[in-house]
Amino acid sequence: MELNQISNHCFMIKGNVNIGYAVKNGAGLLIDTGLDKSSAKKIIKLLKQHNLPLDYCIVTHGHVDHYGGAAFLQREKEITLYASKLESAIIQNPILEPIYLWNGAWPIKELRNKFLEGEAAEVSEVLMEGAQEIGPFTLQVLSLPGHSYAQLGILMDNILFAADAYFGVQILKKHKVPFIVDANATIDSLEMINKLSCHGSVPGHGDFETEFHQTVQENIRCHKEIKAYLLSEIKASNNGISMDALLQMMFSHYALTPANIGSWLLYRTSFTAYISALIEEGGITISIDYNKLWLKCV
Ligand SMILES: [Zn+2]
């Protein structure tokens, strides 16, 4: 773990998941916590090595790799924890992710693992969109929904901490179908970031870039391409197609190889999000045919 300075006050701790940090007037603010107790321990050790403070922590969204270390940080340090209202529900009740992935039913044991269900943390304050002050820090809180329900981005000292609103190009190529819960909100959030002119941007996964717009555009292209592909398959089927059959086609088309049930379910959630967008836009209809959810072109 290394601390890289990216502006006057802002730093980035690069890893599988990037963590943001800012220091001003003797106070320290962390953006996300990493996956678990072990990542939280490393953060504390790193800040101690550099003699840097830790007082506040913003969790951008309720995915374990972003909030999982928060409970340990709260036990070790007296930090004030911030998150959006809806994501707080998950951070405080981590079983909600296995629940929503398992269609709302009580989840099977296989889903109750450290990648889908982190240790619960208590959110101290709900963070709202807009200009906010946390201790000595002045920040612009951006609403970046799409990848999760109420994800927040943080603009501070001319640096954007974009969370998982976009992925680095290599990560995007690896995932092929990125995790989202709302396709059009994802694209709208990306369009908004694309209009920002700040010094640089840190995605949750990928590299810090000053020229980040090309990466953001690559993400927009990726989502639009998946939506267009799914629509083309529905158009190509004369009597429509079941949700299950189309999902299977998506797995084959993108050569997706989920390593476990959790990973398969994450892909299914993204698939459902693209289908929702196509239905809401009026391009396709959904009905129950042959006791299956059935998609047809209008
Ligand atoms: Zn995420």
Short mmCIF file of N, CA, C and O in Angstrom, two decimals, residues 7 15 21 25 27 31 49 67 70 72 95 114 116 118 122 140-142 173 183 194 200-201 217 220 235 256 291 295:
data_model
loop_
_atom_site.label_atom_id
_atom_site.label_comp_id
_atom_site.label_asym_id
_atom_site.label_seq_id
_atom_site.Cartn_x
_atom_site.Cartn_y
_atom_site.Cartn_z
N SER A 7 -2.82 16.05 -5.50
CA SER A 7 -3.08 17.50 -5.51
C SER A 7 -2.55 18.05 -4.19
O SER A 7 -1.98 17.32 -3.39
N GLY A 15 -4.85 0.37 -5.20
CA GLY A 15 -4.98 -1.06 -4.91
C GLY A 15 -6.04 -1.66 -5.81
O GLY A 15 -6.47 -1.03 -6.77
N TYR A 21 -7.78 9.90 0.03
CA TYR A 21 -7.45 10.49 1.34
C TYR A 21 -7.15 11.97 1.13
O TYR A 21 -6.60 12.36 0.10
N ASN A 25 -5.45 21.24 7.53
CA ASN A 25 -5.48 21.84 8.89
C ASN A 25 -5.47 20.78 9.99
O ASN A 25 -6.23 20.86 10.95
N ALA A 27 -6.53 17.74 9.97
CA ALA A 27 -7.60 16.73 9.97
C ALA A 27 -7.47 15.85 8.72
O ALA A 27 -7.00 16.30 7.67
N ILE A 31 -11.72 8.39 1.82
CA ILE A 31 -12.85 8.09 0.92
C ILE A 31 -12.78 6.60 0.61
O ILE A 31 -11.87 6.14 -0.09
N GLN A 49 2.62 5.75 9.53
CA GLN A 49 3.99 5.87 8.98
C GLN A 49 4.28 7.29 8.51
O GLN A 49 5.39 7.79 8.63
N TYR A 67 -16.88 -0.48 1.63
CA TYR A 67 -17.23 -0.18 3.03
C TYR A 67 -16.72 -1.22 4.05
O TYR A 67 -16.77 -0.99 5.26
N ALA A 70 -14.83 -0.37 7.22
CA ALA A 70 -15.33 0.77 8.03
C ALA A 70 -15.53 0.39 9.51
O ALA A 70 -15.20 1.16 10.40
N PHE A 72 -13.99 -1.78 11.38
CA PHE A 72 -12.71 -1.84 12.09
C PHE A 72 -12.17 -0.43 12.34
O PHE A 72 -11.70 -0.13 13.44
N ILE A 95 -26.46 -7.77 4.96
CA ILE A 95 -27.14 -8.93 4.35
C ILE A 95 -28.05 -8.50 3.19
O ILE A 95 -28.46 -9.32 2.37
N LYS A 114 -17.47 -12.98 2.37
CA LYS A 114 -16.90 -11.65 2.66
C LYS A 114 -16.88 -10.70 1.46
O LYS A 114 -16.65 -9.51 1.61
N LEU A 116 -19.57 -10.40 -0.60
CA LEU A 116 -20.94 -9.91 -0.81
C LEU A 116 -21.57 -9.37 0.46
O LEU A 116 -22.58 -8.67 0.41
N GLY A 118 -20.27 -7.63 4.01
CA GLY A 118 -19.19 -7.15 4.87
C GLY A 118 -19.64 -7.03 6.32
O GLY A 118 -20.79 -7.35 6.65
N GLU A 122 -21.72 1.56 11.48
CA GLU A 122 -22.76 2.56 11.79
C GLU A 122 -22.46 3.86 11.06
O GLU A 122 -21.42 4.48 11.30
N GLN A 140 -17.67 19.06 -2.98
CA GLN A 140 -18.88 18.98 -3.79
C GLN A 140 -19.26 17.50 -3.84
O GLN A 140 -18.47 16.68 -4.31
N VAL A 141 -20.44 17.19 -3.32
CA VAL A 141 -20.89 15.80 -3.33
C VAL A 141 -21.77 15.59 -4.57
O VAL A 141 -22.76 16.30 -4.75
N LEU A 142 -21.36 14.66 -5.42
CA LEU A 142 -22.09 14.40 -6.67
C LEU A 142 -22.92 13.13 -6.52
O LEU A 142 -22.47 12.14 -5.96
N LYS A 173 -12.49 -4.06 -19.82
CA LYS A 173 -12.26 -5.16 -20.77
C LYS A 173 -12.35 -6.50 -20.07
O LYS A 173 -12.83 -7.47 -20.63
N ALA A 183 -29.28 1.04 -15.94
CA ALA A 183 -28.45 1.32 -17.12
C ALA A 183 -28.48 2.79 -17.51
O ALA A 183 -27.44 3.40 -17.78
N ASN A 194 -18.34 13.29 -17.73
CA ASN A 194 -17.69 13.64 -18.98
C ASN A 194 -17.65 15.16 -19.20
O ASN A 194 -16.80 15.67 -19.90
N GLY A 200 -8.08 16.06 -12.34
CA GLY A 200 -7.93 14.63 -12.56
C GLY A 200 -9.00 13.85 -11.84
O GLY A 200 -9.77 14.41 -11.05
N SER A 201 -9.04 12.53 -12.11
CA SER A 201 -10.09 11.72 -11.51
C SER A 201 -9.56 10.35 -11.09
O SER A 201 -8.73 9.74 -11.76
N GLN A 217 -15.69 8.03 -21.73
CA GLN A 217 -16.40 7.79 -23.01
C GLN A 217 -16.38 6.31 -23.39
O GLN A 217 -17.35 5.78 -23.94
N ILE A 220 -19.14 4.73 -21.50
CA ILE A 220 -20.45 5.03 -22.11
C ILE A 220 -20.67 4.12 -23.31
O ILE A 220 -21.72 3.50 -23.46
N LYS A 235 -35.11 -8.25 -31.11
CA LYS A 235 -35.66 -7.95 -32.45
C LYS A 235 -35.54 -9.15 -33.38
O LYS A 235 -36.41 -9.40 -34.21
N LEU A 256 -18.74 -14.80 -20.99
CA LEU A 256 -18.62 -14.56 -19.55
C LEU A 256 -18.44 -15.90 -18.85
O LEU A 256 -19.13 -16.87 -19.17
N ASN A 291 -45.65 -19.21 -18.91
CA ASN A 291 -45.21 -19.09 -17.51
C ASN A 291 -43.79 -18.54 -17.36
O ASN A 291 -43.13 -18.77 -16.36
N LEU A 295 -40.00 -11.30 -23.41
CA LEU A 295 -39.68 -9.98 -23.98
C LEU A 295 -40.00 -9.97 -25.48
O LEU A 295 -39.65 -10.92 -26.19
#
